[in-house]
Coordinates of C-alpha atoms in Angstrom, one line a residue:
Chain A
X13 CA 91.2 68.4 60.4
X14 CA 94.0 69.5 58.5
X15 CA 96.9 70.8 60.9
X16 CA 100.4 72.3 59.5
X17 CA 103.9 71.0 61.4
X18 CA 105.8 73.7 63.4
X19 CA 109.4 73.9 63.0
X20 CA 109.9 71.5 66.2
X21 CA 107.6 69.1 64.9
X22 CA 104.5 69.4 66.9
X23 CA 101.0 69.6 65.1
X24 CA 98.9 73.2 65.5
X25 CA 95.5 73.8 63.7
X26 CA 95.4 75.7 61.1
X27 CA 95.6 79.3 61.9
X28 CA 92.3 80.9 62.1
X29 CA 91.2 84.6 61.3
X30 CA 89.8 87.0 63.7
X31 CA 89.2 90.8 63.7
X32 CA 86.7 93.1 64.2
X33 CA 85.3 93.0 61.2
X34 CA 85.2 89.0 60.7
X35 CA 83.2 86.5 62.4
X36 CA 85.0 83.7 63.1
X37 CA 84.4 80.2 62.3
X38 CA 85.6 78.9 66.1
X39 CA 85.6 75.2 65.5
X40 CA 89.6 75.6 65.7
X41 CA 89.1 76.8 68.5
X42 CA 86.9 75.0 70.1
X43 CA 86.3 71.4 68.1
X44 CA 87.7 68.4 70.3
X45 CA 89.7 67.1 67.4
X46 CA 91.8 70.5 66.8
X47 CA 91.8 71.0 70.6
X48 CA 93.1 67.6 71.5
X49 CA 95.7 67.6 68.4
X50 CA 96.9 71.0 69.7
X51 CA 97.6 70.5 73.3
X52 CA 100.7 70.9 74.8
X53 CA 101.9 68.5 77.7
X54 CA 100.7 71.2 79.7
X55 CA 97.1 70.5 78.7
X56 CA 97.3 74.1 77.2
X57 CA 95.1 74.5 73.4
X58 CA 97.5 76.1 71.8
X59 CA 95.2 78.2 69.1
X60 CA 97.2 79.8 66.4
X61 CA 95.4 82.6 64.9
X62 CA 95.8 85.6 62.6
X63 CA 94.8 89.1 62.3
X64 CA 91.5 88.5 60.2
X65 CA 89.9 91.8 58.5
X66 CA 90.8 94.7 58.7
X67 CA 93.7 93.8 60.3
X68 CA 95.0 91.9 57.1
X69 CA 95.8 95.6 55.7
X70 CA 99.7 95.9 56.7
X71 CA 99.1 99.7 56.3
X72 CA 96.7 99.9 59.2
X73 CA 99.2 97.6 62.0
X74 CA 102.0 100.1 61.0
X75 CA 99.8 103.2 61.4
X76 CA 98.3 101.9 65.0
X77 CA 102.2 101.2 65.8
X78 CA 102.6 104.5 65.4
X79 CA 99.8 105.3 67.1
X80 CA 100.6 103.1 70.2
X81 CA 104.3 104.2 70.4
X82 CA 103.6 107.5 70.7
X83 CA 100.7 107.2 73.2
X84 CA 103.3 104.6 75.0
X85 CA 105.3 107.8 75.6
X86 CA 103.2 109.8 76.7
X87 CA 102.3 107.9 79.2
X88 CA 105.8 107.3 80.6
X89 CA 106.9 110.7 79.7
X90 CA 104.1 111.2 82.3
X91 CA 105.3 110.3 85.7
X92 CA 109.2 111.1 84.2
X93 CA 108.4 115.2 84.2
X94 CA 107.6 114.6 88.0
X95 CA 110.2 117.2 89.8
X96 CA 113.0 116.6 90.2
X97 CA 113.4 115.7 86.2
X98 CA 116.0 115.9 83.8
X99 CA 115.9 118.2 80.6
X100 CA 114.7 115.4 78.7
X101 CA 111.5 114.5 80.6
X102 CA 110.7 118.0 80.6
X103 CA 111.2 118.7 77.0
X104 CA 109.0 115.6 76.5
X105 CA 106.5 116.8 79.0
X106 CA 106.0 120.1 76.7
X107 CA 105.7 118.2 73.3
X108 CA 103.3 115.4 74.9
X109 CA 101.2 118.1 77.2
X110 CA 98.0 118.7 75.4
X111 CA 97.5 114.9 74.8
X112 CA 99.0 114.1 78.6
X113 CA 96.7 116.7 80.0
X114 CA 93.6 116.3 77.4
X115 CA 93.0 112.7 78.1
X116 CA 93.9 113.4 81.6
X117 CA 96.8 110.9 81.5
X118 CA 99.4 113.6 83.6
X119 CA 99.6 111.9 86.3
X120 CA 103.0 110.6 88.3
X121 CA 101.5 107.7 89.9
X122 CA 103.6 108.8 93.4
X123 CA 101.3 107.0 95.8
X124 CA 102.6 107.5 99.3
X125 CA 106.0 108.7 97.9
X126 CA 108.8 109.8 98.6
X127 CA 107.0 108.1 101.9
X128 CA 103.6 108.5 104.0
X129 CA 103.8 111.8 106.0
X130 CA 101.4 113.9 108.5
X131 CA 97.5 114.9 107.0
X132 CA 96.1 117.8 106.9
X133 CA 92.6 118.8 107.5
X134 CA 90.7 122.9 107.6
X135 CA 89.1 124.3 110.1
X136 CA 86.6 127.0 109.9
X137 CA 84.7 129.2 111.7
X138 CA 81.8 131.1 109.9
X139 CA 80.4 134.1 111.3
X140 CA 76.4 134.8 110.3
X141 CA 75.0 138.1 110.3
X142 CA 73.0 137.2 113.7
X143 CA 76.1 137.0 115.5
X144 CA 76.4 133.1 115.4
X145 CA 79.4 131.1 114.3
X146 CA 78.8 127.7 112.6
X147 CA 82.8 125.8 113.0
X148 CA 83.2 123.0 111.6
X149 CA 86.0 120.6 109.6
X150 CA 87.2 118.8 106.5
X151 CA 87.0 116.3 106.3
X152 CA 85.2 114.6 108.8
X153 CA 84.0 111.3 109.0
X154 CA 80.7 111.8 110.7
X155 CA 79.6 114.0 108.0
X156 CA 81.1 112.9 104.7
X157 CA 79.9 109.5 104.3
X158 CA 80.5 107.2 102.1
X159 CA 84.2 106.9 102.4
X160 CA 84.2 108.2 99.4
X161 CA 82.9 111.3 99.7
X162 CA 84.9 111.9 103.0
X163 CA 88.0 111.4 100.3
X164 CA 87.1 113.4 98.2
X165 CA 86.8 116.4 101.1
X166 CA 90.4 115.2 102.3
X167 CA 92.1 115.6 99.0
X168 CA 90.6 119.2 99.2
X169 CA 92.6 119.4 102.4
X170 CA 95.5 117.7 101.4
X171 CA 96.0 119.3 97.8
X172 CA 95.7 122.4 99.2
X173 CA 98.9 122.2 101.4
X174 CA 100.7 120.9 99.1
X175 CA 100.3 123.4 96.7
X176 CA 101.0 126.0 99.4
X177 CA 104.1 123.9 100.4
X178 CA 105.6 124.6 96.4
X179 CA 106.8 128.1 96.1
X180 CA 105.9 127.8 92.5
X181 CA 102.0 126.9 93.4
X182 CA 101.5 129.3 96.3
X183 CA 99.2 132.1 94.4
X184 CA 97.4 129.4 93.1
X185 CA 97.0 127.6 96.6
X186 CA 96.0 130.9 97.8
X187 CA 93.7 131.3 95.1
X188 CA 92.0 128.3 96.6
X189 CA 91.9 129.4 99.6
X190 CA 90.0 132.5 98.7
X191 CA 87.7 130.2 96.7
X192 CA 87.2 127.5 99.9
X193 CA 86.3 130.4 102.1
X194 CA 84.0 131.9 99.4
X195 CA 82.4 128.8 99.2
X196 CA 81.7 128.1 102.8
X197 CA 80.1 132.2 103.2
X198 CA 77.8 130.8 100.1
X199 CA 77.3 127.8 101.7
X200 CA 76.1 129.1 105.4
X201 CA 74.9 133.2 104.4
X202 CA 78.0 133.7 106.6
X203 CA 79.4 137.6 106.4
X204 CA 83.0 136.1 107.4
X205 CA 85.6 133.3 107.7
X206 CA 88.3 132.7 109.5
X207 CA 90.5 129.2 107.7
X208 CA 93.4 127.4 109.8
X209 CA 95.4 124.4 108.1
X210 CA 95.5 121.7 110.8
X211 CA 98.6 119.4 110.2
X212 CA 98.4 115.9 112.1
X213 CA 101.8 114.2 112.6
X214 CA 102.1 110.5 112.6
X215 CA 103.4 109.7 116.1
X216 CA 106.5 107.5 116.5
X217 CA 105.9 103.6 116.9
X218 CA 107.4 103.8 120.9
X219 CA 104.9 106.6 121.9
X220 CA 101.5 104.3 120.4
X221 CA 103.5 101.8 122.7
X222 CA 103.4 103.9 125.4
X223 CA 99.5 104.4 125.5
X224 CA 99.3 107.6 122.9
X225 CA 96.4 107.5 121.1
X226 CA 96.9 108.6 117.0
X227 CA 94.2 111.9 117.6
X228 CA 96.4 112.9 120.8
X229 CA 96.5 116.9 121.1
X230 CA 100.0 117.3 121.1
X231 CA 99.9 115.5 117.5
X232 CA 98.0 118.9 115.9
X233 CA 100.1 121.6 114.4
X234 CA 97.7 124.4 113.0
X235 CA 98.5 127.5 111.3
X236 CA 95.4 130.4 109.9
X237 CA 95.2 131.2 106.7
X238 CA 93.5 134.1 107.0
X239 CA 89.9 135.5 107.5
X240 CA 88.1 136.5 104.5
X241 CA 85.0 138.8 104.4
X242 CA 82.5 138.6 102.0
X243 CA 82.5 142.1 100.4
X244 CA 86.5 141.5 99.7
X245 CA 85.7 138.1 97.9
Chain B
X4 CA 130.9 92.1 60.5
X5 CA 129.0 89.6 59.0
X6 CA 128.5 88.5 62.3
X7 CA 127.3 92.0 63.7
X8 CA 125.1 92.4 60.5
X9 CA 123.2 88.9 60.9
X10 CA 123.0 90.2 64.7
X11 CA 121.0 93.2 63.9
X12 CA 119.1 91.5 61.1
X13 CA 117.8 88.8 63.3
X14 CA 117.0 91.6 66.0
X15 CA 114.9 93.7 63.8
X16 CA 113.2 90.7 62.1
X17 CA 112.8 89.5 65.9
X18 CA 111.5 92.9 67.1
X19 CA 109.2 93.0 64.4
X20 CA 107.4 89.5 65.0
X21 CA 107.2 89.9 68.8
X22 CA 105.6 93.3 68.4
X23 CA 102.9 92.2 65.5
X24 CA 102.2 88.9 68.0
X25 CA 102.3 91.1 71.0
X26 CA 99.7 93.6 69.8
X27 CA 98.2 92.5 67.1
X28 CA 97.0 88.7 67.8
X29 CA 93.3 88.0 67.9
X30 CA 92.1 87.1 71.6
X31 CA 89.2 85.5 73.1
X32 CA 87.1 89.4 74.6
X33 CA 86.1 87.9 78.0
X34 CA 88.4 89.2 79.9
X35 CA 87.9 92.3 78.5
X36 CA 84.2 92.4 79.4
X37 CA 84.7 91.3 82.6
X38 CA 86.8 94.5 83.3
X39 CA 84.3 96.5 81.3
X40 CA 81.6 95.1 84.1
X41 CA 83.6 96.2 86.9
X42 CA 85.0 99.2 85.3
X43 CA 81.4 100.4 84.3
X44 CA 80.5 99.7 87.5
X45 CA 83.3 101.8 89.4
X46 CA 82.7 104.6 87.3
X47 CA 78.9 104.5 88.1
X48 CA 79.4 104.2 91.9
X49 CA 82.2 107.4 91.8
X50 CA 80.4 109.4 89.8
X51 CA 77.1 108.5 91.5
X52 CA 79.0 109.9 94.5
X53 CA 79.3 113.5 93.4
X54 CA 75.4 113.3 93.6
X55 CA 75.8 114.1 97.3
X56 CA 77.7 117.3 96.1
X57 CA 77.1 118.0 92.6
X58 CA 76.8 121.7 93.9
X59 CA 79.4 122.1 95.7
X60 CA 82.2 120.5 93.7
X61 CA 81.0 121.3 90.5
X62 CA 79.2 124.6 90.3
X63 CA 81.2 128.1 90.0
X64 CA 80.9 128.5 93.6
X65 CA 81.6 125.7 94.6
X66 CA 85.1 124.8 96.3
X67 CA 87.3 125.0 93.3
X68 CA 85.7 128.1 91.8
X69 CA 86.6 129.7 88.6
X70 CA 89.5 132.1 89.6
X71 CA 91.5 129.4 91.1
X72 CA 90.8 126.7 88.3
X73 CA 92.0 129.6 86.0
X74 CA 95.1 129.8 87.8
X75 CA 95.8 126.2 88.7
X76 CA 95.5 125.2 84.8
X77 CA 96.8 128.5 83.4
X78 CA 98.3 127.5 80.0
X79 CA 97.2 123.8 80.2
X80 CA 95.0 121.9 78.0
X81 CA 92.4 120.6 80.6
X82 CA 88.8 120.4 79.1
X83 CA 85.5 120.2 81.4
X84 CA 81.8 120.5 79.7
X85 CA 80.8 121.8 83.3
X86 CA 82.5 125.4 82.6
X87 CA 79.6 126.1 80.3
X88 CA 77.2 125.4 83.3
X89 CA 75.6 128.1 84.9
X90 CA 72.5 126.2 86.3
X91 CA 71.5 123.7 88.9
X92 CA 68.9 122.2 86.5
X93 CA 70.8 121.4 83.4
X94 CA 73.8 120.5 85.9
X95 CA 71.8 117.4 87.3
X96 CA 70.4 116.9 84.3
X97 CA 73.8 116.1 82.2
X98 CA 74.8 114.3 85.5
X99 CA 72.4 111.9 85.4
X100 CA 72.6 111.6 82.0
X101 CA 76.4 110.9 82.7
X102 CA 74.9 107.9 85.6
X103 CA 72.8 106.7 82.7
X104 CA 75.4 106.2 80.2
X105 CA 78.0 104.5 83.2
X106 CA 75.1 102.0 83.7
X107 CA 75.2 100.9 79.5
X108 CA 79.3 100.5 80.1
X109 CA 78.6 98.2 82.2
X110 CA 76.0 96.2 81.4
X111 CA 76.9 96.7 78.1
X112 CA 74.5 98.3 75.6
X113 CA 75.7 100.0 72.6
X114 CA 79.1 99.7 73.9
X115 CA 81.0 101.5 70.7
X116 CA 79.7 104.4 71.2
X117 CA 78.7 104.5 74.9
X118 CA 82.6 103.6 75.9
X119 CA 83.6 106.8 74.1
X120 CA 81.2 108.7 76.1
X121 CA 81.9 107.2 79.0
X122 CA 85.7 108.3 78.4
X123 CA 84.9 112.0 78.0
X124 CA 82.8 111.9 80.3
X125 CA 85.2 110.5 83.1
X126 CA 87.6 113.5 81.7
X127 CA 85.5 116.4 81.9
X128 CA 84.5 115.4 85.5
X129 CA 88.3 114.6 86.8
X130 CA 89.3 117.9 85.2
X131 CA 86.5 120.0 86.9
X132 CA 87.5 118.9 90.6
X133 CA 91.3 118.2 90.2
X134 CA 91.7 118.9 93.8
X135 CA 89.0 116.6 95.1
X136 CA 90.9 113.7 92.7
X137 CA 93.5 111.0 93.7
X138 CA 94.5 107.7 92.1
X139 CA 90.8 106.0 92.2
X140 CA 90.3 108.5 89.4
X141 CA 93.4 107.7 87.1
X142 CA 92.6 104.3 87.1
X143 CA 89.2 104.7 86.3
X144 CA 89.7 107.4 83.5
X145 CA 93.0 104.9 82.4
X146 CA 90.1 102.1 82.2
X147 CA 87.5 104.3 80.2
X148 CA 89.8 104.9 77.9
X149 CA 91.1 101.4 77.1
X150 CA 87.4 100.0 76.9
X151 CA 87.0 102.7 74.2
X152 CA 89.9 101.3 72.4
X153 CA 89.1 97.8 72.5
X154 CA 85.6 96.1 71.7
X155 CA 84.6 95.8 75.2
X156 CA 80.9 94.7 74.2
X157 CA 81.8 91.4 72.4
X158 CA 81.5 89.2 75.7
X159 CA 79.0 89.6 78.9
X160 CA 76.8 92.6 77.2
X161 CA 73.9 93.2 76.1
X162 CA 75.0 93.6 72.7
X163 CA 75.9 90.0 72.5
X164 CA 72.5 88.9 73.9
X165 CA 70.9 91.0 71.1
X166 CA 73.7 90.2 68.5
X167 CA 72.5 86.0 69.7
X168 CA 69.0 86.7 69.0
X169 CA 69.3 89.0 66.2
X170 CA 71.1 85.7 64.7
X171 CA 68.0 83.0 66.0
X172 CA 69.9 81.7 69.0
X173 CA 73.2 81.2 68.0
X174 CA 76.8 83.2 67.9
X175 CA 80.1 80.9 67.9
X176 CA 81.2 80.9 71.6
X177 CA 84.6 82.6 71.0
X178 CA 85.4 85.1 68.8
X179 CA 88.9 86.5 69.2
X180 CA 89.5 89.8 68.7
X181 CA 92.6 92.2 67.6
X182 CA 90.7 95.4 69.3
X183 CA 90.5 93.1 72.3
X184 CA 94.3 92.2 72.5
X185 CA 95.2 95.7 72.1
X186 CA 92.9 96.9 74.8
X187 CA 93.9 94.3 77.0
X188 CA 97.8 94.8 76.3
X189 CA 97.5 98.6 76.9
X190 CA 96.3 97.7 80.3
X191 CA 98.8 95.5 81.4
X192 CA 101.7 97.6 80.0
X193 CA 99.8 101.2 81.6
X194 CA 99.6 98.7 85.2
X195 CA 103.5 98.4 84.6
X196 CA 104.6 101.8 84.5
X197 CA 101.9 103.2 87.1
X198 CA 103.7 100.1 89.5
X199 CA 107.2 100.7 88.2
X200 CA 106.8 104.7 88.8
X201 CA 105.0 104.4 92.4
X202 CA 107.9 101.9 93.2
X203 CA 110.8 104.0 92.3
X204 CA 109.3 107.3 93.7
X205 CA 109.1 105.5 97.0
X206 CA 112.8 104.8 96.9
X207 CA 113.1 108.6 97.3
X208 CA 112.0 108.5 101.1
X209 CA 114.7 107.5 103.5
X210 CA 111.5 105.7 105.7
X211 CA 110.6 103.0 102.8
X212 CA 114.5 102.1 102.8
X213 CA 114.7 101.9 107.1
X214 CA 111.3 99.7 107.1
X215 CA 108.9 102.2 108.6
X216 CA 106.8 103.7 106.1
X217 CA 104.3 101.2 106.5
X218 CA 103.9 102.5 110.0
X219 CA 103.2 105.9 108.3
X220 CA 100.2 104.4 106.4
X221 CA 98.9 102.1 109.2
X222 CA 99.4 105.2 112.0
X223 CA 97.5 107.9 110.0
X224 CA 94.1 108.3 111.9
X225 CA 92.6 110.1 108.3
X226 CA 93.2 107.3 106.2
X227 CA 92.6 104.6 108.8
X228 CA 89.3 102.5 108.4
X229 CA 90.4 99.5 110.2
X230 CA 93.0 100.3 113.3
X231 CA 96.2 98.6 112.6
X232 CA 98.1 100.2 115.2
X233 CA 98.5 96.8 116.9
X234 CA 101.6 96.2 114.4
X235 CA 103.4 98.1 116.7
X236 CA 104.2 95.4 118.4
X237 CA 105.7 93.7 116.0
X238 CA 108.1 96.3 114.1
X239 CA 109.7 93.6 112.1
X240 CA 106.4 93.2 110.5
X241 CA 106.0 96.8 109.8
X242 CA 109.5 96.4 108.4
X243 CA 108.6 92.8 106.4
X244 CA 105.3 94.8 105.1
X245 CA 107.5 98.0 103.7
X246 CA 110.2 95.8 102.0
X247 CA 107.5 93.8 100.7
X248 CA 105.6 96.5 99.1
X249 CA 108.9 98.2 97.8
X250 CA 110.2 94.9 95.9
X251 CA 106.7 93.9 94.3
X252 CA 105.8 96.8 93.3
X253 CA 109.2 98.0 91.5
X254 CA 110.0 94.3 90.3
X255 CA 106.0 94.3 89.1
X256 CA 106.9 95.0 85.5
X257 CA 109.5 92.7 84.9
X258 CA 107.9 89.8 87.1
X259 CA 104.5 89.7 86.1
X260 CA 105.8 88.6 82.2
X261 CA 107.1 85.4 82.0
X262 CA 104.2 82.5 83.3
X263 CA 105.9 81.3 85.9
X264 CA 106.0 84.9 88.0
X265 CA 102.7 85.9 86.7
X266 CA 100.6 84.1 89.2
X267 CA 102.3 84.9 92.3
X268 CA 102.8 88.8 91.0
X269 CA 98.7 89.0 90.5
X270 CA 98.3 86.7 93.6
X271 CA 100.6 89.7 95.5
X272 CA 98.2 92.6 94.5
X273 CA 95.2 91.0 96.0
X274 CA 96.4 91.5 100.1
X275 CA 98.3 94.3 98.8
X276 CA 95.3 96.1 97.0
X277 CA 92.3 94.7 99.8
X278 CA 95.0 95.8 102.7
X279 CA 95.0 100.0 101.1
X280 CA 91.0 99.0 100.7
X281 CA 90.5 98.1 103.9
X282 CA 93.2 99.2 106.1
X283 CA 93.7 103.1 104.7
X284 CA 90.1 103.8 103.6
X285 CA 90.5 103.7 100.1
X286 CA 88.0 100.6 98.9
X287 CA 87.3 102.1 95.6
X288 CA 91.1 102.7 94.4
X289 CA 92.1 99.4 96.2
X290 CA 89.1 97.4 93.9
X291 CA 90.2 99.8 90.5
X292 CA 93.9 98.9 90.9
X293 CA 92.5 94.8 91.0
X294 CA 90.2 95.8 88.1
X295 CA 93.3 96.7 86.4
X296 CA 95.2 93.8 87.2
X297 CA 92.4 92.0 86.1
X298 CA 94.1 92.4 82.4
X299 CA 97.0 89.8 83.4
X300 CA 94.1 87.0 83.9
X301 CA 93.9 84.6 81.0
X302 CA 90.5 84.8 78.9
X303 CA 90.1 80.9 79.6
X304 CA 90.0 81.4 83.3
X305 CA 87.7 84.2 83.0
X306 CA 85.0 81.8 81.1
X307 CA 86.0 79.3 83.4
X308 CA 84.8 81.0 86.5
X309 CA 81.9 83.0 85.1
X310 CA 80.5 80.8 82.4
X311 CA 80.5 77.6 85.0
X312 CA 80.7 75.3 82.4
X313 CA 81.9 72.5 83.9
X314 CA 85.0 72.3 82.3
X315 CA 84.6 73.2 78.7
X316 CA 86.7 76.2 79.4
X317 CA 89.4 74.8 78.0
X318 CA 92.6 76.3 79.0
X319 CA 93.4 78.2 75.6
X320 CA 96.2 80.0 74.5
X321 CA 96.5 82.1 71.4
X322 CA 99.5 81.9 69.0
X323 CA 100.4 84.5 66.5
X324 CA 100.5 82.8 63.1

């Protein structure tokens, strides 16, 4: 087995070439001779490899480098452009917006940020033509199973609250409120629907230590979102 | 002046060499193959659950009606095949097709074209139901994108079994691949971006500074799946968990690269994301994040665990020529 020496004097196997377009002779990677001669003190086998096949073409590598730089810039711009944002971030987001939105990469990754807050639920009362009233709430752990399905409904109420909490998107929130109402009327064949947003506050640790339950009625605040009639939607 | 010129020359040359070694050194696709199996399973499960409310979430008279969606996406570039579907039968037909594609990605059958379809489908579902999404969908699409970039069917796939059969039963055990390395590197860098911004965004919230943020998470009944409010009896533990979470997220992008600290950083991802999975009710999201973290696990470790070859999976480090 031929080897070439590194500057430090350690022996390494000859480079093997690997790439998408080339079958590789892996004897250097798995053969015991090569493995022993290239072992480091901690037992790691170092396999020296070079791009093979089409990847030997420097212009391909340069082209891919440009694509990688553009992609990674876009990936960083997306969270950087979440408000409050700089002019630079906003300008960058404008440039990369088609790519970020088209590829569903337009995320801030603000999980539980700036801090965990109250959660939100939507309560509804649907009145049918025969006078019956159907009441419900989502998300609902009893009805929405498995947990992922529950979480989908949870996000419907959370995102609606987020949209409604921002002046810029309040009009969008109003349209989604009507959309939710329309869907409930279609689902239950109702003539009229009342919607309410329920905010479930987080109790202070001291109150829980004193025996307060997480679903204590005092922790809920309710806000009417409106009454919607079938012929108005 | 010469000193500065020498430094700049060395800087440029070192950057060029480092960049090429980082991105274009072929690697064993074992890790990417494992991520394909797990990511493909997650894509399948996530979309299978949509079946329970397909009409509710994806038809025009569902939760997210056309008028509201138009207002939300005004001037945007979100696209979705669902906007061309008016028939429930067609909706279900395409949904079943999507589920088959995700299963094919998971088992690695016709992986190259299937991975492209899987990515496009995942994006299309996400763009149609934005108000029902959360972190899980972001990680799902990210992994689907990079599985499409890399040749993820080179390891642990039906494609490889078929190739072996065509080759008469023998294929080289390891086939280093540049595209597999690019995909793994992209997942690694993207995970660093996610954790960095997740961490610094939290720094805007007082609760992450006064050490009570973790209480806000465990005392949220809508998230809660296992009751951990017993932590109220040890606010010190709440403080420790809060500060540890921030420190881990903010430093992840720096400490995950050195060989010495990488195992610690990745090991800490396990309790962090299992905690999210089992205490905060986001099992899918917790596991999707762990699948992303697998990109930092060396291929020889993956082979040692999956192949169970009695030590034949030696500790191999691929190094640029």
